[in-house]
Tab-separated table of C-alpha atoms and ligand atoms in Angstrom:
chain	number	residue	atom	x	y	z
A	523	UNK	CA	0.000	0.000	0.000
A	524	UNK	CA	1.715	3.560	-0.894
A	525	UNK	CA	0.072	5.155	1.681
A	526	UNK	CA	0.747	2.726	4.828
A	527	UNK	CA	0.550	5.255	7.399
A	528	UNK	CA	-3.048	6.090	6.626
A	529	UNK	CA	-5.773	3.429	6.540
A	530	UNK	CA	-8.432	3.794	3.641
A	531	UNK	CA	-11.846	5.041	4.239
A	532	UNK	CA	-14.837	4.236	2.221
A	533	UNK	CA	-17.701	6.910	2.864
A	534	UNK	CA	-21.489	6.562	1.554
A	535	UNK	CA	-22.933	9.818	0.800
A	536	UNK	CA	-26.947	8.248	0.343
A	537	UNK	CA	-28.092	11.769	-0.561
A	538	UNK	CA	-32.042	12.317	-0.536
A	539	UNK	CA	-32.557	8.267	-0.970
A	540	UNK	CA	-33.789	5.797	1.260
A	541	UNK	CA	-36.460	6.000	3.887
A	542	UNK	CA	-35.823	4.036	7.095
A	543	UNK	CA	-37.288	0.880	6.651
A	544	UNK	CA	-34.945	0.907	2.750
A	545	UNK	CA	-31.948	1.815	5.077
A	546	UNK	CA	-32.187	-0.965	6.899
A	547	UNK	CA	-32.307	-2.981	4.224
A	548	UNK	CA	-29.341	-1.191	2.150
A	549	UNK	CA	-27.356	-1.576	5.300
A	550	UNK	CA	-28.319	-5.072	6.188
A	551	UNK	CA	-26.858	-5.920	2.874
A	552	UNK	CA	-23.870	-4.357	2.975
A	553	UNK	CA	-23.009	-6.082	6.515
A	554	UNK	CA	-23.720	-9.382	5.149
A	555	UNK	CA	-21.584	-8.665	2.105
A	556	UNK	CA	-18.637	-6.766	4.528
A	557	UNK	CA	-18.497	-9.512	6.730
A	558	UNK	CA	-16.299	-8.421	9.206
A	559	UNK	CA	-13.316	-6.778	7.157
A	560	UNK	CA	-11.592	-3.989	9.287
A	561	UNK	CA	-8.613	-3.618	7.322
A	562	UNK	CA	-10.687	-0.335	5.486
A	563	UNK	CA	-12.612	1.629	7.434
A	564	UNK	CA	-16.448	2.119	6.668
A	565	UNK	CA	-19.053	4.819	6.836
A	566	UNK	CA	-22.944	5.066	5.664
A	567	UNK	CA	-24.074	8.572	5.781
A	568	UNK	CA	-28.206	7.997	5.545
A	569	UNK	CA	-30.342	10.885	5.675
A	570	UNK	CA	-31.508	12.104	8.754
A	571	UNK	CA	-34.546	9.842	9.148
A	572	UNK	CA	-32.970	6.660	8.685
A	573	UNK	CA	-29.806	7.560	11.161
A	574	UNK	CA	-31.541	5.621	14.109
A	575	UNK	CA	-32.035	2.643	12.457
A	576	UNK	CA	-29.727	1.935	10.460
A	577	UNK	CA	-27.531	2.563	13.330
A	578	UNK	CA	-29.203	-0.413	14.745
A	579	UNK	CA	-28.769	-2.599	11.457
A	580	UNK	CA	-24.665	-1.597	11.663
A	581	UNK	CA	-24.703	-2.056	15.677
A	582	UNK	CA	-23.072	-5.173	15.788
A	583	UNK	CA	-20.782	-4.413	12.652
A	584	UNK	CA	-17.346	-2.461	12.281
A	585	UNK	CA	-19.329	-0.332	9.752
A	586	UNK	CA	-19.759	3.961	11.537
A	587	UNK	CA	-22.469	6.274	10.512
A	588	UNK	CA	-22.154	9.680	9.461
A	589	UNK	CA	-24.643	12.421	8.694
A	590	UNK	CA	-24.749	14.801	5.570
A	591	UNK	CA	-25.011	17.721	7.088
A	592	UNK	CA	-25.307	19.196	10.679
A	593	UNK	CA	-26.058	22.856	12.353
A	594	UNK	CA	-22.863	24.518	13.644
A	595	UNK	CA	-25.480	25.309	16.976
A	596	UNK	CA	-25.900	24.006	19.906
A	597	UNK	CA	-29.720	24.277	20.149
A	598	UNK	CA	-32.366	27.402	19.617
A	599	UNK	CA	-34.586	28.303	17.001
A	600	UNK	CA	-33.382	27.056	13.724
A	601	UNK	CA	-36.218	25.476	12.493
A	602	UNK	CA	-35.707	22.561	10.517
A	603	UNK	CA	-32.005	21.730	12.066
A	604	UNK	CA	-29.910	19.322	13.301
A	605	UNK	CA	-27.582	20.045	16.150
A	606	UNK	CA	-23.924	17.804	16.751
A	607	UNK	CA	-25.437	16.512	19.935
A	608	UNK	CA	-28.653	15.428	18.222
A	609	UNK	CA	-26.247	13.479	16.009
A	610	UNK	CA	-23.627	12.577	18.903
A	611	UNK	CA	-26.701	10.767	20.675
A	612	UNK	CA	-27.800	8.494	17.658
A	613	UNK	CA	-24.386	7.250	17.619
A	614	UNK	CA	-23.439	9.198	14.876
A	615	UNK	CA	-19.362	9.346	14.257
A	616	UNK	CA	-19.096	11.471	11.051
A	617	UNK	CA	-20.482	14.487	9.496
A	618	UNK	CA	-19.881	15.181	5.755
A	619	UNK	CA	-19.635	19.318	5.870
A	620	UNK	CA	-19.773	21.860	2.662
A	621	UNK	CA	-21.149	19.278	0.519
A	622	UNK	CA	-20.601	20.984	-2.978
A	623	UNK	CA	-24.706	20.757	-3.212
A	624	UNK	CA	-25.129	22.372	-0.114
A	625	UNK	CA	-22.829	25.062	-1.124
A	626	UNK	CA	-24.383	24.897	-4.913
A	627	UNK	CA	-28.323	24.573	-3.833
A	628	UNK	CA	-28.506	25.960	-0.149
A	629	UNK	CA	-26.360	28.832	-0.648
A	630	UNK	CA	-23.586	27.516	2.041
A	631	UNK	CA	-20.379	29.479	2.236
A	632	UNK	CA	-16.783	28.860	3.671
A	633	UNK	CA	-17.282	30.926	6.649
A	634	UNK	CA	-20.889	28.703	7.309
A	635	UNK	CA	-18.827	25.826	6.988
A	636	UNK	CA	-15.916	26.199	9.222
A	637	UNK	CA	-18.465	27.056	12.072
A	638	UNK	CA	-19.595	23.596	11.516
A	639	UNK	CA	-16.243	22.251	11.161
A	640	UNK	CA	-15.298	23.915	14.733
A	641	UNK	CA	-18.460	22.689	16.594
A	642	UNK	CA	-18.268	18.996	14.837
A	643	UNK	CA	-14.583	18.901	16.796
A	644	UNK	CA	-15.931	20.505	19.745
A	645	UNK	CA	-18.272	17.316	19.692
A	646	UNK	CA	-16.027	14.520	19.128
A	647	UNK	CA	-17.755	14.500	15.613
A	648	UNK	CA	-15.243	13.596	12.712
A	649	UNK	CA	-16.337	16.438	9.909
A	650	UNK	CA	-15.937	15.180	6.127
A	651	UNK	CA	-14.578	18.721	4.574
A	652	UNK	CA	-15.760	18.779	1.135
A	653	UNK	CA	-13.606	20.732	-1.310
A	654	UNK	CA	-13.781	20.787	-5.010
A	655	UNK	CA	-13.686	22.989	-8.417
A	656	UNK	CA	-16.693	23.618	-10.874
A	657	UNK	CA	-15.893	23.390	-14.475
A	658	UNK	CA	-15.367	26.485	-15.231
A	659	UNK	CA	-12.776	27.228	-12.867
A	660	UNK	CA	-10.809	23.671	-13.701
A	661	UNK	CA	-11.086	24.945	-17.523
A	662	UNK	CA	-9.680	28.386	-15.992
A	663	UNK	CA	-6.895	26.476	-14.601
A	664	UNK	CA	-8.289	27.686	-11.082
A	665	UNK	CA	-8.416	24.327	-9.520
A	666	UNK	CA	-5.593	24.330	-7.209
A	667	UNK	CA	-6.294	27.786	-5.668
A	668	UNK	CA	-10.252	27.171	-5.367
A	669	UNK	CA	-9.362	23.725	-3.388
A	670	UNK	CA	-6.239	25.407	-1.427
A	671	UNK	CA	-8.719	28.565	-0.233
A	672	UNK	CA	-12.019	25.963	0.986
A	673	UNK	CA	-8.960	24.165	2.615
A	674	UNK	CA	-8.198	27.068	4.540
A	675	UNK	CA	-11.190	28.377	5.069
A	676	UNK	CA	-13.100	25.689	6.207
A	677	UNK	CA	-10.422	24.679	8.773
A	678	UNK	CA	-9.305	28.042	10.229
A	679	UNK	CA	-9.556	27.820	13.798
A	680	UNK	CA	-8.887	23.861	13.494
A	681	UNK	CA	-5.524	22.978	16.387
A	682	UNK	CA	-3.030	20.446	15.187
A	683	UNK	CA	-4.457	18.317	18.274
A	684	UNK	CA	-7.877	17.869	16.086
A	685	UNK	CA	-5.517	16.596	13.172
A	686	UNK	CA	-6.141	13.453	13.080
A	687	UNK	CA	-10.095	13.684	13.406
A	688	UNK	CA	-10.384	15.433	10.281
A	689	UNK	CA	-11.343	14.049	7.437
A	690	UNK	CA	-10.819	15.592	3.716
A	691	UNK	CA	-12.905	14.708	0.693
A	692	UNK	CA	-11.824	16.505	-3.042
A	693	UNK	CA	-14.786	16.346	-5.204
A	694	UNK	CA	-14.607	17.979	-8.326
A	695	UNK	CA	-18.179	19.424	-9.112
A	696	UNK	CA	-18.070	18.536	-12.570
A	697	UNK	CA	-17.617	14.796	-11.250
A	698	UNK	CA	-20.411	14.619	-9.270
A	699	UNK	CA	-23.100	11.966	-10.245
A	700	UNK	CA	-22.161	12.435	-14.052
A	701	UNK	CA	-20.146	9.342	-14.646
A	702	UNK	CA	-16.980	11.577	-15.384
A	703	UNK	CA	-14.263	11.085	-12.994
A	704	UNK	CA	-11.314	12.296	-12.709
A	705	UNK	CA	-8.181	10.919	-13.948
A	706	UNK	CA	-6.107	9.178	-11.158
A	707	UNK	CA	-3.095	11.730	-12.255
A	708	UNK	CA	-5.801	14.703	-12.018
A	709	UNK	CA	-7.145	13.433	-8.581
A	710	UNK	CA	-3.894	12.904	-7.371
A	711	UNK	CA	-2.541	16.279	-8.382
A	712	UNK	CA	-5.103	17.764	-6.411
A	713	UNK	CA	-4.751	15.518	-2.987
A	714	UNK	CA	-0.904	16.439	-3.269
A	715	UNK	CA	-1.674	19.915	-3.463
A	716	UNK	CA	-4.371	19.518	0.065
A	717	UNK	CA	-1.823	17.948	1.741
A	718	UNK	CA	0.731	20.985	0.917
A	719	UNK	CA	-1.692	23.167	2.430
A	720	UNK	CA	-2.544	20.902	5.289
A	721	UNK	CA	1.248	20.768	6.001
A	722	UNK	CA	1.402	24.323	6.272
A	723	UNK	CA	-1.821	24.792	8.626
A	724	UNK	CA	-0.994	21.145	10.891
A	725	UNK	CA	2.560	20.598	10.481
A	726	UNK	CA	3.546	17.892	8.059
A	727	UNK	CA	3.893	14.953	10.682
A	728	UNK	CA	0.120	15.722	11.266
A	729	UNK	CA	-1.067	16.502	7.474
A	730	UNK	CA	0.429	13.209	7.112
A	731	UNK	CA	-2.131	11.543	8.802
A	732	UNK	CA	-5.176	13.034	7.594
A	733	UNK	CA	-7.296	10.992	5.190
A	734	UNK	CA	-8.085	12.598	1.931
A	735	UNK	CA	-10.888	11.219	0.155
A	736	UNK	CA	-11.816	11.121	-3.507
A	737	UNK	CA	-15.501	11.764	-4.738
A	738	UNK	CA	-16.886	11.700	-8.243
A	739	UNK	CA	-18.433	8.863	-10.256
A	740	UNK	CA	-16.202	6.703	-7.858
A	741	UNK	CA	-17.550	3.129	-8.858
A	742	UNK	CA	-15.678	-0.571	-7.869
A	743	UNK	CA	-14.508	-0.555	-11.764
A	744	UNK	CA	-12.507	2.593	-11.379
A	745	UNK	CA	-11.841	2.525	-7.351
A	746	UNK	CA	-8.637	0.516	-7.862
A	747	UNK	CA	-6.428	3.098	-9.633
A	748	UNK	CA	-8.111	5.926	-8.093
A	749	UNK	CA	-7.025	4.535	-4.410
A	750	UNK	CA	-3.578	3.400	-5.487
A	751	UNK	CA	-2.529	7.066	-6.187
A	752	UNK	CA	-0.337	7.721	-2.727
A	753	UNK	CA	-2.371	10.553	-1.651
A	754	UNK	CA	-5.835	9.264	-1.733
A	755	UNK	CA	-6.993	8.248	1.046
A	756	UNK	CA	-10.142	6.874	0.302
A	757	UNK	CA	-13.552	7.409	-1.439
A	758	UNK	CA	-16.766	9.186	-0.810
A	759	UNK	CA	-19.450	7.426	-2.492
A	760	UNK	CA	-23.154	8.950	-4.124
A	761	UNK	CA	-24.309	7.010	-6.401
A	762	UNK	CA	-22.666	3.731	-6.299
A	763	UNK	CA	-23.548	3.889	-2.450
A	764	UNK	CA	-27.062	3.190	-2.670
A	765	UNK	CA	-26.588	-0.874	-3.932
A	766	UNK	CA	-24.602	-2.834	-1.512
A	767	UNK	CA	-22.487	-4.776	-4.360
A	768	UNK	CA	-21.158	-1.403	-5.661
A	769	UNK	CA	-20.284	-0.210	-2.167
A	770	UNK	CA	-18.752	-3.382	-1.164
A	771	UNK	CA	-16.962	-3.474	-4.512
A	772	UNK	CA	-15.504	-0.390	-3.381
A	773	UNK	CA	-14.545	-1.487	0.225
A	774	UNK	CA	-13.298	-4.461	-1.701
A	775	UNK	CA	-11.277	-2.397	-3.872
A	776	UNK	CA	-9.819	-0.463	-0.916
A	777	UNK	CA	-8.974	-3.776	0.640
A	778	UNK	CA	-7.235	-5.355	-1.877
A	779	UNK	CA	-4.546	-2.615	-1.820
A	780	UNK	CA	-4.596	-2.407	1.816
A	781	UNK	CA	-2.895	-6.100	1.653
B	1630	LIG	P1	-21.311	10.373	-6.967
B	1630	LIG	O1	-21.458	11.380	-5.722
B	1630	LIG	O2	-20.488	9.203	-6.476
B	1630	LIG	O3	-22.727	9.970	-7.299
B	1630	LIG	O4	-20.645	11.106	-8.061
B	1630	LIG	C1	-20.383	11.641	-4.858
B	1630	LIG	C2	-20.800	12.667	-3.831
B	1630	LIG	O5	-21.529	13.608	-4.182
B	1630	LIG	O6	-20.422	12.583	-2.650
């Protein structure tokens, strides 16, 4: 494995799909098909209303649940939120943060985002970062500085200390649920360049342990080459995530090269 000081993790991003009683069944399937690998770690990120059970269906499994999204608040009048300890007390490990459609289609900005970055920490939550670059800025050769700035933005505040609870995901917009991914060189140019900037921010002994996933059109036919480049970290799955042979595919994928 190039990257043997990092251990991969394979993320599903469910998006707006599956009620509870289809979670359970999603889930059910994917722990009969894991069996009980731990050599990769794994994460289901259900919507809200299936969190509770389908944290029972992964109880007994190695398998962690995340959330999409979460409120950077404690508690108040935000209608229609979901505080970190609302999360924290369904078991809930992960929270995927600055999803490029929440920053796309709920007008989310950096600023937004590191407040939910900070209070994720400040709950022994594990925030997914999302990064990434529309089209039009990767065909403006704007790619690296777009990434580099969300990096900084969304982590200001973060203490080397929290280092190791953070979790990265690059997603190229342009990538996302179109079948286009991006090349393993193209994905890897970009995880080299996080880690630059994570080295600056956490030190490099630190940014070296920080798990940078890859998202977009990630499926178990391309996972292999995408996961051997020795940056990336991982995968954060939409589409391919909602059928358990796909996502185990992946975890297989991830395992393979984990030896
Ligand atoms: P996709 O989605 O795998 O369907 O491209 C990835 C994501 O949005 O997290």
């Amino acid at each position: 494995m190039s990257n043997s000081s990092r251990k991969y993790l394979i993320a599903g991003n469910w998006k707006m799909n599956k009620n509870a009683t289809e979670g359970v069944e999603l889930a059910e399937d994917i722990v009969s098909q894991l069996g009980s690998k731990t050599s990769v770690g794994v994460v289901v990120c259900p919507p809200y209303t299936a969190l509770e059970s389908v944290g029972k269906a992964i109880s007994e499994s190695n398998i962690q649940l995340g959330s999409q999204n979460m409120n950077p608040e404690a508690s108040g009048a935000y209608t229609g939120e979901i505080s970190a300890e609302m999360l924290r007390s369904l078991f809930v490990t992960h929270a995927i943060l600055g999803h490029s459609e929440r920053r796309a289609l709920f007008h989310e900005n950096d600023a937004f985002i590191n407040k939910k970055v900070l209070a994720a920490l400040a709950n022994n939550l594990r925030p997914i970062l999302c990064v990434g670059e529309t089209l039009e800025e990767r065909e403006s050769n704007k790619t690296i500085d777009i990434v580099s700035a969300q990096i900084r933005k969304g982590l200001e505040g973060v203490g080397e200390d929290q280092a190791e609870n953070i979790v990265v995901a690059y997603e190229p917009v342009w990538a996302i649920g179109t079948g286009k991914t991006a090349t393993p060189e193209m994905a890897q140019e970009v995880h080299a360049a996080i880690r630059k900037v994570l080295s600056e921010l956490l030190g490099e002994e630190k940014a070296d342990k920080v798990r940078i996933l890859y998202g977009g059109s990630m499926k178990p036919e391309n996972a292999p080459e995408l996961l051997a480049q020795p940056d990336i970290d991982g995968g954060l799955i939409g589409g391919a995530a909602l059928t358990a042979r796909s996502f185990v595919g992946i975890v297989e994928a991830a395992a393979e090269l984990a030896g």
